[in-house]
PDB file of C-alpha atoms and ligand atoms in Angstrom:
ATOM      1  CA  PRO A   1     -33.135   1.807 -19.606  1.00 63.00           C
ATOM      2  CA  SER A   2     -31.634   2.755 -22.890  1.00 70.00           C
ATOM      3  CA  THR A   3     -29.740   0.429 -25.466  1.00 73.00           C
ATOM      4  CA  GLN A   4     -26.638   1.494 -27.871  1.00 71.00           C
ATOM      5  CA  GLU A   5     -26.088  -0.966 -30.844  1.00 68.00           C
ATOM      6  CA  ASN A   6     -22.233  -1.553 -31.099  1.00 72.00           C
ATOM      7  CA  GLY A   7     -21.991  -3.541 -34.230  1.00 74.00           C
ATOM      8  CA  PRO A   8     -24.851  -6.061 -35.382  1.00 79.00           C
ATOM      9  CA  ASP A   9     -23.343  -8.352 -32.641  1.00 95.00           C
ATOM     10  CA  VAL A  10     -23.236  -6.567 -29.213  1.00 97.00           C
ATOM     11  CA  ARG A  11     -25.190  -4.360 -27.327  1.00 96.00           C
ATOM     12  CA  VAL A  12     -25.362  -2.425 -24.171  1.00 97.00           C
ATOM     13  CA  GLU A  13     -28.116  -1.237 -22.088  1.00 97.00           C
ATOM     14  CA  ARG A  14     -28.013   0.928 -19.683  1.00 96.00           C
ATOM     15  CA  ASP A  15     -29.986   1.178 -16.697  1.00 94.00           C
ATOM     16  CA  GLY A  16     -28.973   3.895 -14.402  1.00 93.00           C
ATOM     17  CA  ARG A  17     -24.992   3.205 -13.363  1.00 94.00           C
ATOM     18  CA  LEU A  18     -25.497  -0.092 -14.371  1.00 97.00           C
ATOM     19  CA  ALA A  19     -24.064  -1.133 -18.101  1.00 97.00           C
ATOM     20  CA  ILE A  20     -25.823  -4.633 -19.397  1.00 98.00           C
ATOM     21  CA  VAL A  21     -23.712  -5.846 -22.450  1.00 98.00           C
ATOM     22  CA  THR A  22     -24.948  -8.487 -24.477  1.00 98.00           C
ATOM     23  CA  ILE A  23     -23.190 -10.444 -27.095  1.00 98.00           C
ATOM     24  CA  ASP A  24     -26.093 -11.191 -29.716  1.00 97.00           C
ATOM     25  CA  ARG A  25     -25.051 -13.968 -32.413  1.00 97.00           C
ATOM     26  CA  PRO A  26     -27.342 -16.835 -31.458  1.00 96.00           C
ATOM     27  CA  LYS A  27     -27.088 -18.883 -35.046  1.00 96.00           C
ATOM     28  CA  ALA A  28     -23.160 -19.214 -34.216  1.00 97.00           C
ATOM     29  CA  LEU A  29     -23.874 -19.657 -30.261  1.00 98.00           C
ATOM     30  CA  ASN A  30     -22.331 -16.058 -29.623  1.00 98.00           C
ATOM     31  CA  ALA A  31     -18.639 -17.445 -31.140  1.00 98.00           C
ATOM     32  CA  LEU A  32     -16.205 -14.379 -31.000  1.00 97.00           C
ATOM     33  CA  SER A  33     -15.620 -13.202 -34.653  1.00 96.00           C
ATOM     34  CA  PRO A  34     -12.965 -10.085 -35.303  1.00 95.00           C
ATOM     35  CA  ASP A  35     -16.160  -8.294 -35.141  1.00 96.00           C
ATOM     36  CA  VAL A  36     -17.538  -9.124 -32.037  1.00 97.00           C
ATOM     37  CA  LEU A  37     -14.083  -8.884 -30.486  1.00 97.00           C
ATOM     38  CA  SER A  38     -13.544  -5.266 -31.773  1.00 97.00           C
ATOM     39  CA  ALA A  39     -17.134  -4.565 -30.731  1.00 97.00           C
ATOM     40  CA  LEU A  40     -16.306  -5.483 -27.381  1.00 98.00           C
ATOM     41  CA  LEU A  41     -13.262  -3.873 -27.119  1.00 97.00           C
ATOM     42  CA  ALA A  42     -15.014  -0.288 -28.348  1.00 97.00           C
ATOM     43  CA  VAL A  43     -17.831  -1.341 -25.162  1.00 97.00           C
ATOM     44  CA  PHE A  44     -15.237  -1.264 -22.783  1.00 97.00           C
ATOM     45  CA  GLU A  45     -13.067   1.199 -23.542  1.00 97.00           C
ATOM     46  CA  SER A  46     -16.354   3.718 -23.836  1.00 96.00           C
ATOM     47  CA  LEU A  47     -17.645   2.490 -20.315  1.00 96.00           C
ATOM     48  CA  ALA A  48     -14.256   3.331 -19.406  1.00 95.00           C
ATOM     49  CA  ALA A  49     -14.137   6.950 -20.763  1.00 95.00           C
ATOM     50  CA  GLU A  50     -17.386   7.166 -18.331  1.00 93.00           C
ATOM     51  CA  GLY A  51     -15.532   7.062 -15.506  1.00 88.00           C
ATOM     52  CA  SER A  52     -17.786   7.057 -12.248  1.00 87.00           C
ATOM     53  CA  ALA A  53     -20.856   6.905 -14.336  1.00 91.00           C
ATOM     54  CA  VAL A  54     -20.355   2.983 -14.670  1.00 95.00           C
ATOM     55  CA  ARG A  55     -20.750   1.561 -11.080  1.00 95.00           C
ATOM     56  CA  GLY A  56     -20.867  -2.271 -12.627  1.00 98.00           C
ATOM     57  CA  VAL A  57     -21.300  -4.331 -15.688  1.00 98.00           C
ATOM     58  CA  LEU A  58     -23.458  -7.568 -16.580  1.00 98.00           C
ATOM     59  CA  LEU A  59     -21.704  -9.461 -19.509  1.00 98.00           C
ATOM     60  CA  THR A  60     -24.235 -12.137 -21.015  1.00 98.00           C
ATOM     61  CA  GLY A  61     -24.794 -13.619 -24.082  1.00 98.00           C
ATOM     62  CA  ALA A  62     -28.047 -13.838 -25.776  1.00 97.00           C
ATOM     63  CA  GLY A  63     -30.067 -16.701 -27.433  1.00 95.00           C
ATOM     64  CA  GLY A  64     -30.804 -18.891 -24.096  1.00 95.00           C
ATOM     65  CA  ARG A  65     -27.936 -21.729 -25.487  1.00 98.00           C
ATOM     66  CA  ALA A  66     -24.817 -19.962 -24.793  1.00 98.00           C
ATOM     67  CA  PHE A  67     -22.757 -17.270 -22.925  1.00 98.00           C
ATOM     68  CA  VAL A  68     -19.809 -17.703 -25.644  1.00 98.00           C
ATOM     69  CA  ALA A  69     -18.788 -20.919 -27.670  1.00 98.00           C
ATOM     70  CA  GLY A  70     -15.461 -20.150 -28.701  1.00 98.00           C
ATOM     71  CA  ALA A  71     -13.381 -17.818 -30.501  1.00 97.00           C
ATOM     72  CA  ASP A  72     -14.966 -18.514 -34.398  1.00 96.00           C
ATOM     73  CA  ILE A  73     -13.799 -21.545 -35.602  1.00 96.00           C
ATOM     74  CA  ARG A  74     -14.294 -20.440 -39.102  1.00 94.00           C
ATOM     75  CA  ALA A  75     -12.636 -17.331 -38.975  1.00 94.00           C
ATOM     76  CA  LEU A  76      -9.470 -19.066 -37.301  1.00 94.00           C
ATOM     77  CA  ALA A  77      -9.141 -21.574 -40.370  1.00 93.00           C
ATOM     78  CA  GLY A  78      -7.080 -19.863 -42.643  1.00 92.00           C
ATOM     79  CA  LEU A  79      -4.996 -17.648 -40.800  1.00 95.00           C
ATOM     80  CA  THR A  80      -0.872 -17.482 -40.932  1.00 96.00           C
ATOM     81  CA  PRO A  81       0.844 -18.219 -37.503  1.00 96.00           C
ATOM     82  CA  GLU A  82       1.272 -14.309 -37.419  1.00 97.00           C
ATOM     83  CA  GLN A  83      -2.704 -13.245 -38.037  1.00 97.00           C
ATOM     84  CA  GLY A  84      -3.190 -16.163 -35.343  1.00 96.00           C
ATOM     85  CA  GLU A  85      -0.984 -14.200 -32.740  1.00 97.00           C
ATOM     86  CA  ASP A  86      -3.107 -10.905 -34.003  1.00 96.00           C
ATOM     87  CA  SER A  87      -6.127 -12.543 -32.999  1.00 96.00           C
ATOM     88  CA  SER A  88      -4.952 -13.859 -29.707  1.00 97.00           C
ATOM     89  CA  ARG A  89      -3.440 -10.318 -28.788  1.00 97.00           C
ATOM     90  CA  LEU A  90      -7.137  -9.098 -29.781  1.00 97.00           C
ATOM     91  CA  GLY A  91      -8.864 -11.180 -27.260  1.00 97.00           C
ATOM     92  CA  HIS A  92      -5.842 -10.032 -24.655  1.00 97.00           C
ATOM     93  CA  ARG A  93      -6.862  -6.536 -25.498  1.00 98.00           C
ATOM     94  CA  VAL A  94     -10.415  -6.926 -24.746  1.00 98.00           C
ATOM     95  CA  ALA A  95      -9.379  -8.782 -21.364  1.00 98.00           C
ATOM     96  CA  ALA A  96      -7.294  -6.021 -20.460  1.00 97.00           C
ATOM     97  CA  ALA A  97      -9.935  -3.607 -21.373  1.00 98.00           C
ATOM     98  CA  ILE A  98     -12.403  -5.115 -18.813  1.00 98.00           C
ATOM     99  CA  GLU A  99      -9.780  -6.075 -16.240  1.00 98.00           C
ATOM    100  CA  GLY A 100      -8.903  -2.372 -16.796  1.00 96.00           C
ATOM    101  CA  LEU A 101     -12.351  -0.775 -15.908  1.00 97.00           C
ATOM    102  CA  SER A 102     -12.358   0.477 -12.326  1.00 96.00           C
ATOM    103  CA  ALA A 103     -16.356  -1.139 -11.942  1.00 97.00           C
ATOM    104  CA  PRO A 104     -16.718  -4.701 -11.413  1.00 98.00           C
ATOM    105  CA  VAL A 105     -17.920  -6.705 -14.194  1.00 98.00           C
ATOM    106  CA  ILE A 106     -20.147 -10.230 -13.804  1.00 98.00           C
ATOM    107  CA  ALA A 107     -19.657 -12.564 -16.007  1.00 99.00           C
ATOM    108  CA  CYS A 108     -23.422 -14.338 -16.455  1.00 98.00           C
ATOM    109  CA  VAL A 109     -23.206 -17.327 -18.224  1.00 98.00           C
ATOM    110  CA  ASP A 110     -26.320 -19.150 -19.197  1.00 98.00           C
ATOM    111  CA  GLY A 111     -25.370 -22.281 -21.516  1.00 98.00           C
ATOM    112  CA  PHE A 112     -21.963 -22.848 -22.800  1.00 98.00           C
ATOM    113  CA  ALA A 113     -18.900 -21.097 -21.833  1.00 98.00           C
ATOM    114  CA  LEU A 114     -16.057 -22.843 -24.125  1.00 98.00           C
ATOM    115  CA  GLY A 115     -12.653 -21.789 -25.043  1.00 98.00           C
ATOM    116  CA  GLY A 116     -12.200 -18.009 -25.640  1.00 98.00           C
ATOM    117  CA  GLY A 117     -16.108 -17.795 -24.201  1.00 98.00           C
ATOM    118  CA  LEU A 118     -14.634 -19.349 -20.855  1.00 98.00           C
ATOM    119  CA  GLU A 119     -11.518 -16.993 -21.165  1.00 98.00           C
ATOM    120  CA  LEU A 120     -13.765 -14.313 -21.711  1.00 98.00           C
ATOM    121  CA  ALA A 121     -15.676 -14.753 -18.672  1.00 98.00           C
ATOM    122  CA  LEU A 122     -12.600 -15.379 -16.685  1.00 98.00           C
ATOM    123  CA  ALA A 123     -11.357 -11.587 -17.563  1.00 98.00           C
ATOM    124  CA  CYS A 124     -14.272 -10.553 -15.891  1.00 98.00           C
ATOM    125  CA  ASP A 125     -14.091  -9.964 -11.845  1.00 98.00           C
ATOM    126  CA  PHE A 126     -15.984 -13.337 -11.189  1.00 98.00           C
ATOM    127  CA  ILE A 127     -18.720 -15.533 -12.908  1.00 99.00           C
ATOM    128  CA  TYR A 128     -21.991 -16.154 -11.790  1.00 99.00           C
ATOM    129  CA  ALA A 129     -24.132 -19.004 -13.874  1.00 98.00           C
ATOM    130  CA  THR A 130     -27.161 -21.339 -14.360  1.00 98.00           C
ATOM    131  CA  ASP A 131     -27.514 -24.541 -13.407  1.00 98.00           C
ATOM    132  CA  ALA A 132     -27.650 -25.679 -17.234  1.00 98.00           C
ATOM    133  CA  SER A 133     -24.482 -24.190 -18.178  1.00 98.00           C
ATOM    134  CA  SER A 134     -21.047 -25.907 -19.055  1.00 98.00           C
ATOM    135  CA  PHE A 135     -17.730 -25.016 -19.164  1.00 98.00           C
ATOM    136  CA  GLY A 136     -14.413 -25.830 -21.067  1.00 98.00           C
ATOM    137  CA  GLN A 137     -11.153 -25.102 -22.528  1.00 98.00           C
ATOM    138  CA  PRO A 138     -11.986 -27.565 -25.911  1.00 98.00           C
ATOM    139  CA  GLU A 139      -8.483 -26.233 -27.884  1.00 97.00           C
ATOM    140  CA  VAL A 140      -6.901 -28.934 -27.856  1.00 96.00           C
ATOM    141  CA  HIS A 141      -9.676 -30.756 -29.914  1.00 96.00           C
ATOM    142  CA  LEU A 142      -8.777 -28.126 -32.489  1.00 96.00           C
ATOM    143  CA  GLY A 143      -5.017 -28.694 -32.718  1.00 96.00           C
ATOM    144  CA  LEU A 144      -4.976 -25.307 -30.594  1.00 97.00           C
ATOM    145  CA  ILE A 145      -4.506 -23.941 -27.371  1.00 97.00           C
ATOM    146  CA  PRO A 146      -6.341 -21.451 -25.397  1.00 97.00           C
ATOM    147  CA  GLY A 147      -5.290 -17.977 -26.515  1.00 96.00           C
ATOM    148  CA  PHE A 148      -7.145 -15.594 -25.062  1.00 96.00           C
ATOM    149  CA  GLY A 149      -5.706 -16.011 -21.314  1.00 96.00           C
ATOM    150  CA  GLY A 150      -6.919 -19.659 -20.363  1.00 97.00           C
ATOM    151  CA  THR A 151      -3.036 -20.690 -19.600  1.00 97.00           C
ATOM    152  CA  VAL A 152      -2.898 -17.607 -17.493  1.00 97.00           C
ATOM    153  CA  ARG A 153      -6.013 -17.202 -15.597  1.00 97.00           C
ATOM    154  CA  LEU A 154      -7.863 -20.587 -15.229  1.00 98.00           C
ATOM    155  CA  PRO A 155      -4.863 -21.677 -13.076  1.00 97.00           C
ATOM    156  CA  ARG A 156      -5.660 -18.633 -10.972  1.00 96.00           C
ATOM    157  CA  ALA A 157      -9.150 -19.570 -10.666  1.00 97.00           C
ATOM    158  CA  VAL A 158      -9.263 -23.223 -10.147  1.00 98.00           C
ATOM    159  CA  GLY A 159      -5.347 -23.613  -9.467  1.00 97.00           C
ATOM    160  CA  LEU A 160      -2.400 -25.230 -11.577  1.00 97.00           C
ATOM    161  CA  ALA A 161      -3.505 -28.897 -11.713  1.00 98.00           C
ATOM    162  CA  ARG A 162      -7.158 -28.818 -12.237  1.00 98.00           C
ATOM    163  CA  ALA A 163      -6.440 -25.986 -15.147  1.00 98.00           C
ATOM    164  CA  LYS A 164      -4.026 -28.655 -16.680  1.00 98.00           C
ATOM    165  CA  GLU A 165      -6.365 -31.398 -16.405  1.00 98.00           C
ATOM    166  CA  LEU A 166      -9.278 -28.978 -18.192  1.00 98.00           C
ATOM    167  CA  ILE A 167      -6.970 -27.952 -21.084  1.00 97.00           C
ATOM    168  CA  TYR A 168      -5.166 -31.239 -21.449  1.00 97.00           C
ATOM    169  CA  THR A 169      -8.218 -33.099 -21.691  1.00 98.00           C
ATOM    170  CA  GLY A 170     -10.532 -30.480 -23.104  1.00 97.00           C
ATOM    171  CA  ARG A 171     -13.342 -31.719 -21.377  1.00 98.00           C
ATOM    172  CA  ARG A 172     -16.715 -29.971 -20.154  1.00 98.00           C
ATOM    173  CA  ILE A 173     -17.735 -29.574 -16.942  1.00 98.00           C
ATOM    174  CA  ASP A 174     -21.305 -28.884 -15.474  1.00 98.00           C
ATOM    175  CA  THR A 175     -22.226 -25.861 -13.248  1.00 98.00           C
ATOM    176  CA  ALA A 176     -21.853 -27.996 -10.298  1.00 98.00           C
ATOM    177  CA  GLU A 177     -19.025 -29.017 -11.000  1.00 98.00           C
ATOM    178  CA  ALA A 178     -17.584 -25.448 -11.682  1.00 98.00           C
ATOM    179  CA  VAL A 179     -18.468 -23.799  -8.428  1.00 98.00           C
ATOM    180  CA  SER A 180     -16.925 -26.749  -6.626  1.00 98.00           C
ATOM    181  CA  ILE A 181     -13.688 -25.952  -8.091  1.00 98.00           C
ATOM    182  CA  GLY A 182     -14.176 -22.385  -7.444  1.00 98.00           C
ATOM    183  CA  LEU A 183     -14.482 -21.689 -11.216  1.00 98.00           C
ATOM    184  CA  VAL A 184     -17.910 -20.273 -10.596  1.00 98.00           C
ATOM    185  CA  VAL A 185     -19.199 -18.362  -7.587  1.00 98.00           C
ATOM    186  CA  ARG A 186     -22.881 -18.493  -7.764  1.00 98.00           C
ATOM    187  CA  SER A 187     -25.198 -20.808  -9.302  1.00 98.00           C
ATOM    188  CA  PHE A 188     -29.006 -20.013 -10.029  1.00 98.00           C
ATOM    189  CA  PRO A 189     -32.029 -21.989 -11.244  1.00 98.00           C
ATOM    190  CA  ASP A 190     -32.596 -19.933 -14.656  1.00 98.00           C
ATOM    191  CA  ARG A 191     -31.477 -16.844 -16.506  1.00 98.00           C
ATOM    192  CA  GLU A 192     -34.096 -14.287 -14.887  1.00 98.00           C
ATOM    193  CA  SER A 193     -32.599 -15.559 -11.250  1.00 98.00           C
ATOM    194  CA  LEU A 194     -29.047 -15.428 -12.485  1.00 98.00           C
ATOM    195  CA  LEU A 195     -29.582 -11.477 -13.995  1.00 98.00           C
ATOM    196  CA  ALA A 196     -31.269 -10.205 -10.693  1.00 98.00           C
ATOM    197  CA  GLY A 197     -28.379 -12.142  -8.829  1.00 98.00           C
ATOM    198  CA  ALA A 198     -25.702 -10.084 -10.384  1.00 98.00           C
ATOM    199  CA  ARG A 199     -27.873  -7.055 -10.439  1.00 98.00           C
ATOM    200  CA  ALA A 200     -28.022  -7.527  -6.631  1.00 98.00           C
ATOM    201  CA  THR A 201     -24.617  -7.993  -6.081  1.00 98.00           C
ATOM    202  CA  LEU A 202     -23.849  -4.804  -8.272  1.00 98.00           C
ATOM    203  CA  ASP A 203     -25.852  -3.138  -6.198  1.00 96.00           C
ATOM    204  CA  GLU A 204     -24.665  -4.017  -2.876  1.00 97.00           C
ATOM    205  CA  VAL A 205     -21.233  -3.200  -4.139  1.00 97.00           C
ATOM    206  CA  GLY A 206     -22.501   0.277  -5.542  1.00 95.00           C
ATOM    207  CA  ALA A 207     -23.888   1.224  -2.235  1.00 95.00           C
ATOM    208  CA  ASN A 208     -19.849   1.470  -1.070  1.00 97.00           C
ATOM    209  CA  ALA A 209     -16.865   3.794  -1.835  1.00 97.00           C
ATOM    210  CA  ALA A 210     -16.576   3.431  -5.582  1.00 96.00           C
ATOM    211  CA  PRO A 211     -13.078   4.996  -5.482  1.00 96.00           C
ATOM    212  CA  ALA A 212     -12.321   2.008  -2.959  1.00 98.00           C
ATOM    213  CA  VAL A 213     -13.797  -0.960  -5.095  1.00 97.00           C
ATOM    214  CA  GLY A 214     -12.093   0.514  -8.145  1.00 97.00           C
ATOM    215  CA  LEU A 215      -8.482   0.800  -6.175  1.00 98.00           C
ATOM    216  CA  ALA A 216      -9.042  -2.961  -4.800  1.00 98.00           C
ATOM    217  CA  LYS A 217      -9.913  -4.234  -8.155  1.00 98.00           C
ATOM    218  CA  ARG A 218      -6.592  -2.365  -9.423  1.00 97.00           C
ATOM    219  CA  VAL A 219      -4.515  -4.615  -6.943  1.00 97.00           C
ATOM    220  CA  LEU A 220      -6.602  -7.975  -7.254  1.00 97.00           C
ATOM    221  CA  VAL A 221      -6.186  -7.691 -10.894  1.00 96.00           C
ATOM    222  CA  ASP A 222      -2.181  -6.551 -11.169  1.00 96.00           C
ATOM    223  CA  ALA A 223      -1.140  -8.593  -8.081  1.00 96.00           C
ATOM    224  CA  ALA A 224      -2.037 -11.723  -9.392  1.00 92.00           C
ATOM    225  CA  GLY A 225       0.967 -14.186 -10.436  1.00 86.00           C
ATOM    226  CA  ARG A 226       3.437 -11.439  -9.260  1.00 94.00           C
ATOM    227  CA  ARG A 227       5.892 -12.302  -6.242  1.00 95.00           C
ATOM    228  CA  THR A 228       4.626 -11.351  -2.811  1.00 95.00           C
ATOM    229  CA  GLU A 229       6.951  -8.412  -2.417  1.00 96.00           C
ATOM    230  CA  SER A 230       5.998  -7.144  -5.662  1.00 95.00           C
ATOM    231  CA  ALA A 231       2.233  -7.838  -5.180  1.00 94.00           C
ATOM    232  CA  THR A 232       2.560  -6.157  -1.517  1.00 95.00           C
ATOM    233  CA  ASP A 233       3.990  -3.292  -3.009  1.00 95.00           C
ATOM    234  CA  LEU A 234       1.284  -2.565  -5.291  1.00 95.00           C
ATOM    235  CA  GLU A 235      -1.329  -3.025  -2.443  1.00 95.00           C
ATOM    236  CA  ILE A 236       0.602  -0.450  -0.287  1.00 95.00           C
ATOM    237  CA  ALA A 237       0.396   2.387  -3.042  1.00 95.00           C
ATOM    238  CA  ALA A 238      -3.243   1.429  -3.692  1.00 95.00           C
ATOM    239  CA  PHE A 239      -3.440   1.729   0.089  1.00 95.00           C
ATOM    240  CA  GLY A 240      -2.193   4.884   0.249  1.00 95.00           C
ATOM    241  CA  ASP A 241      -4.110   6.122  -2.748  1.00 96.00           C
ATOM    242  CA  ALA A 242      -7.770   5.514  -0.656  1.00 95.00           C
ATOM    243  CA  PHE A 243      -6.218   8.313   1.600  1.00 96.00           C
ATOM    244  CA  ARG A 244      -6.200  10.579  -1.236  1.00 97.00           C
ATOM    245  CA  THR A 245     -10.481   9.838  -1.815  1.00 96.00           C
ATOM    246  CA  HIS A 246     -13.161  12.233  -0.291  1.00 97.00           C
ATOM    247  CA  ASP A 247     -15.089   8.896   0.321  1.00 96.00           C
ATOM    248  CA  MET A 248     -12.241   7.136   2.686  1.00 96.00           C
ATOM    249  CA  ARG A 249     -12.525  10.629   4.928  1.00 96.00           C
ATOM    250  CA  GLU A 250     -15.797  10.517   4.762  1.00 97.00           C
ATOM    251  CA  GLY A 251     -16.360   6.569   5.512  1.00 96.00           C
ATOM    252  CA  VAL A 252     -13.880   6.842   8.455  1.00 96.00           C
ATOM    253  CA  ALA A 253     -15.687   9.738   9.567  1.00 96.00           C
ATOM    254  CA  ALA A 254     -18.929   8.333   9.667  1.00 96.00           C
ATOM    255  CA  PHE A 255     -18.108   5.240  11.479  1.00 96.00           C
ATOM    256  CA  VAL A 256     -16.115   7.344  14.372  1.00 96.00           C
ATOM    257  CA  GLU A 257     -19.428   9.406  14.410  1.00 97.00           C
ATOM    258  CA  LYS A 258     -21.781   6.837  14.614  1.00 98.00           C
ATOM    259  CA  ARG A 259     -23.660   7.166  11.125  1.00 97.00           C
ATOM    260  CA  ASP A 260     -24.172   6.023   7.439  1.00 97.00           C
ATOM    261  CA  PRO A 261     -21.373   7.297   5.309  1.00 97.00           C
ATOM    262  CA  SER A 262     -22.360   9.668   2.658  1.00 96.00           C
ATOM    263  CA  PHE A 263     -20.391   8.740  -0.688  1.00 96.00           C
ATOM    264  CA  MET A 264     -19.449  10.918  -3.582  1.00 95.00           C
ATOM    265  CA  GLY A 265     -18.055   7.993  -5.893  1.00 93.00           C
ATOM    266  CA  ALA A 266     -14.552  10.355  -5.362  1.00 95.00           C
TER     267      ALA A 266
HETATM  268  N1  CO8 B 301     -17.212 -21.037 -33.701  1.00 61.86           N
HETATM  269  C1  CO8 B 301     -18.265 -21.077 -35.268  1.00 61.86           C
HETATM  270  N2  CO8 B 301     -19.348 -21.566 -34.917  1.00 61.86           N
HETATM  271  C2  CO8 B 301     -19.451 -21.910 -34.157  1.00 61.86           C
HETATM  272  C3  CO8 B 301     -19.128 -22.404 -32.932  1.00 61.86           C
HETATM  273  C4  CO8 B 301     -17.486 -21.616 -32.682  1.00 61.86           C
HETATM  274  N3  CO8 B 301     -16.715 -21.699 -31.785  1.00 61.86           N
HETATM  275  N4  CO8 B 301     -19.619 -23.071 -31.854  1.00 61.86           N
HETATM  276  C5  CO8 B 301     -20.749 -23.139 -32.525  1.00 61.86           C
HETATM  277  N5  CO8 B 301     -20.688 -22.728 -33.683  1.00 61.86           N
HETATM  278  C6  CO8 B 301     -22.186 -22.692 -34.649  1.00 61.86           C
HETATM  279  C7  CO8 B 301     -21.969 -24.380 -35.300  1.00 61.86           C
HETATM  280  O1  CO8 B 301     -21.124 -24.452 -36.442  1.00 61.86           O
HETATM  281  C8  CO8 B 301     -23.650 -24.233 -35.699  1.00 61.86           C
HETATM  282  O2  CO8 B 301     -24.059 -23.468 -36.726  1.00 61.86           O
HETATM  283  P1  CO8 B 301     -24.716 -23.801 -38.145  1.00 61.86           P
HETATM  284  O3  CO8 B 301     -25.898 -24.468 -37.716  1.00 61.86           O
HETATM  285  O4  CO8 B 301     -24.212 -23.116 -39.167  1.00 61.86           O
HETATM  286  O5  CO8 B 301     -23.949 -25.258 -38.457  1.00 61.86           O
HETATM  287  C9  CO8 B 301     -24.124 -23.383 -34.939  1.00 61.86           C
HETATM  288  O6  CO8 B 301     -23.160 -22.725 -34.137  1.00 61.86           O
HETATM  289  C10 CO8 B 301     -24.993 -24.521 -33.605  1.00 61.86           C
HETATM  290  O7  CO8 B 301     -23.890 -25.663 -32.957  1.00 61.86           O
HETATM  291  P2  CO8 B 301     -24.015 -26.942 -33.195  1.00 61.86           P
HETATM  292  O8  CO8 B 301     -25.014 -26.777 -34.529  1.00 61.86           O
HETATM  293  O9  CO8 B 301     -22.640 -27.336 -33.026  1.00 61.86           O
HETATM  294  O10 CO8 B 301     -24.656 -27.050 -31.858  1.00 61.86           O
HETATM  295  P3  CO8 B 301     -24.958 -28.352 -30.907  1.00 61.86           P
HETATM  296  O11 CO8 B 301     -25.653 -28.179 -29.759  1.00 61.86           O
HETATM  297  O12 CO8 B 301     -24.855 -29.447 -31.493  1.00 61.86           O
HETATM  298  O13 CO8 B 301     -23.226 -28.271 -29.933  1.00 61.86           O
HETATM  299  C11 CO8 B 301     -21.309 -27.066 -29.022  1.00 61.86           C
HETATM  300  C12 CO8 B 301     -23.026 -27.192 -29.374  1.00 61.86           C
HETATM  301  C13 CO8 B 301     -20.725 -28.347 -28.397  1.00 61.86           C
HETATM  302  C14 CO8 B 301     -21.341 -25.842 -28.272  1.00 61.86           C
HETATM  303  C15 CO8 B 301     -20.647 -26.943 -30.452  1.00 61.86           C
HETATM  304  O14 CO8 B 301     -21.021 -26.227 -31.070  1.00 61.86           O
HETATM  305  C16 CO8 B 301     -19.045 -26.763 -30.317  1.00 61.86           C
HETATM  306  O15 CO8 B 301     -18.433 -27.998 -29.901  1.00 61.86           O
HETATM  307  N6  CO8 B 301     -18.712 -25.553 -30.441  1.00 61.86           N
HETATM  308  C17 CO8 B 301     -17.329 -25.603 -30.874  1.00 61.86           C
HETATM  309  C18 CO8 B 301     -16.979 -25.168 -28.936  1.00 61.86           C
HETATM  310  C19 CO8 B 301     -15.545 -25.050 -29.466  1.00 61.86           C
HETATM  311  O16 CO8 B 301     -14.534 -25.920 -30.015  1.00 61.86           O
HETATM  312  N7  CO8 B 301     -14.807 -23.744 -28.852  1.00 61.86           N
HETATM  313  C20 CO8 B 301     -13.307 -23.593 -28.855  1.00 61.86           C
HETATM  314  C21 CO8 B 301     -13.152 -22.603 -30.042  1.00 61.86           C
HETATM  315  S1  CO8 B 301     -11.134 -22.500 -29.929  1.00 61.86           S
HETATM  316  C22 CO8 B 301     -11.101 -21.123 -29.298  1.00 61.86           C
HETATM  317  O17 CO8 B 301     -12.078 -20.595 -28.635  1.00 61.86           O
HETATM  318  C23 CO8 B 301      -9.525 -20.238 -29.190  1.00 61.86           C
HETATM  319  C24 CO8 B 301      -9.718 -19.378 -28.088  1.00 61.86           C
HETATM  320  C25 CO8 B 301      -8.547 -18.344 -28.547  1.00 61.86           C
HETATM  321  C26 CO8 B 301      -8.975 -17.037 -29.290  1.00 61.86           C
HETATM  322  C27 CO8 B 301      -7.931 -16.133 -29.402  1.00 61.86           C
HETATM  323  C28 CO8 B 301      -9.117 -14.852 -29.725  1.00 61.86           C
HETATM  324  C29 CO8 B 301     -10.156 -14.245 -29.360  1.00 61.86           C
END
């Protein structure tokens, strides 16, 4: 495994075709300063540029207390309305880079995932968490609203009514409740088993045809929130695109010939 620094606060470790991205700013509970957001954007854009060399990404926070405790509140304090919009826009660019990556990204939450931290996790494909974690959108406590996709992705994850309850109250929920409402898909007793569990899932995904996983992700991301016909049009086009890949011919042939497929990731 190799480690690469992306600014002081974000590091990327590579283990074969897996990338582990760690937000490492424990003094501020990994809060998303503009520098952290810019570093995350650069990381996900460079992982995208690697194409099929990246088969899966784990996104986590360092320090043992937090995934991310939100946007950096100190950095928000003096902003004009226009600068507030710009900070929201930067967050959305990070989310778009994560969603635009064809490899799956699992948010590995160990501790607080609050405000922009929960929104960052929601931009990932799904969330795994340790039992001792907590989740919330506390922006209204600060006179703010979620600005990094929370009003859009939280209702898709948990339904409109539960999202409204969480956003209007700013209440924090624990992992057990987050699992029960479908916000977290799997929970683990500690950090070590969390990371091992996420790796195991990415290994399972990595054994499949990478172009098919990427096409499915594209439709799942882009179809969310569209009207049925417009969403199914995306699926139709992507289903057709699968027929352009070697791996689809190989996967179908292997089934017919009763053998294991040999995928090449293209
Ligand atoms: N921003 C900046 N610093 C923070 C943040 C934050 N979000 N969260 C914690 N810190 C700092 C604290 O100031 C403290 O620093 P110091 O030691 O220098 O005083 C250090 O981290 C440790 O925190 P606490 O002492 O507060 O630790 P506690 O265990 O007492 O409390 C909590 C932990 C409950 C997590 C508490 O720190 C807290 O409530 N944090 C703020 C959570 C929050 O409100 N988050 C939402 C922020 S707003 C937001 O995310 C808007 C999203 C839109 C963004 C658009 C672009 C991305």
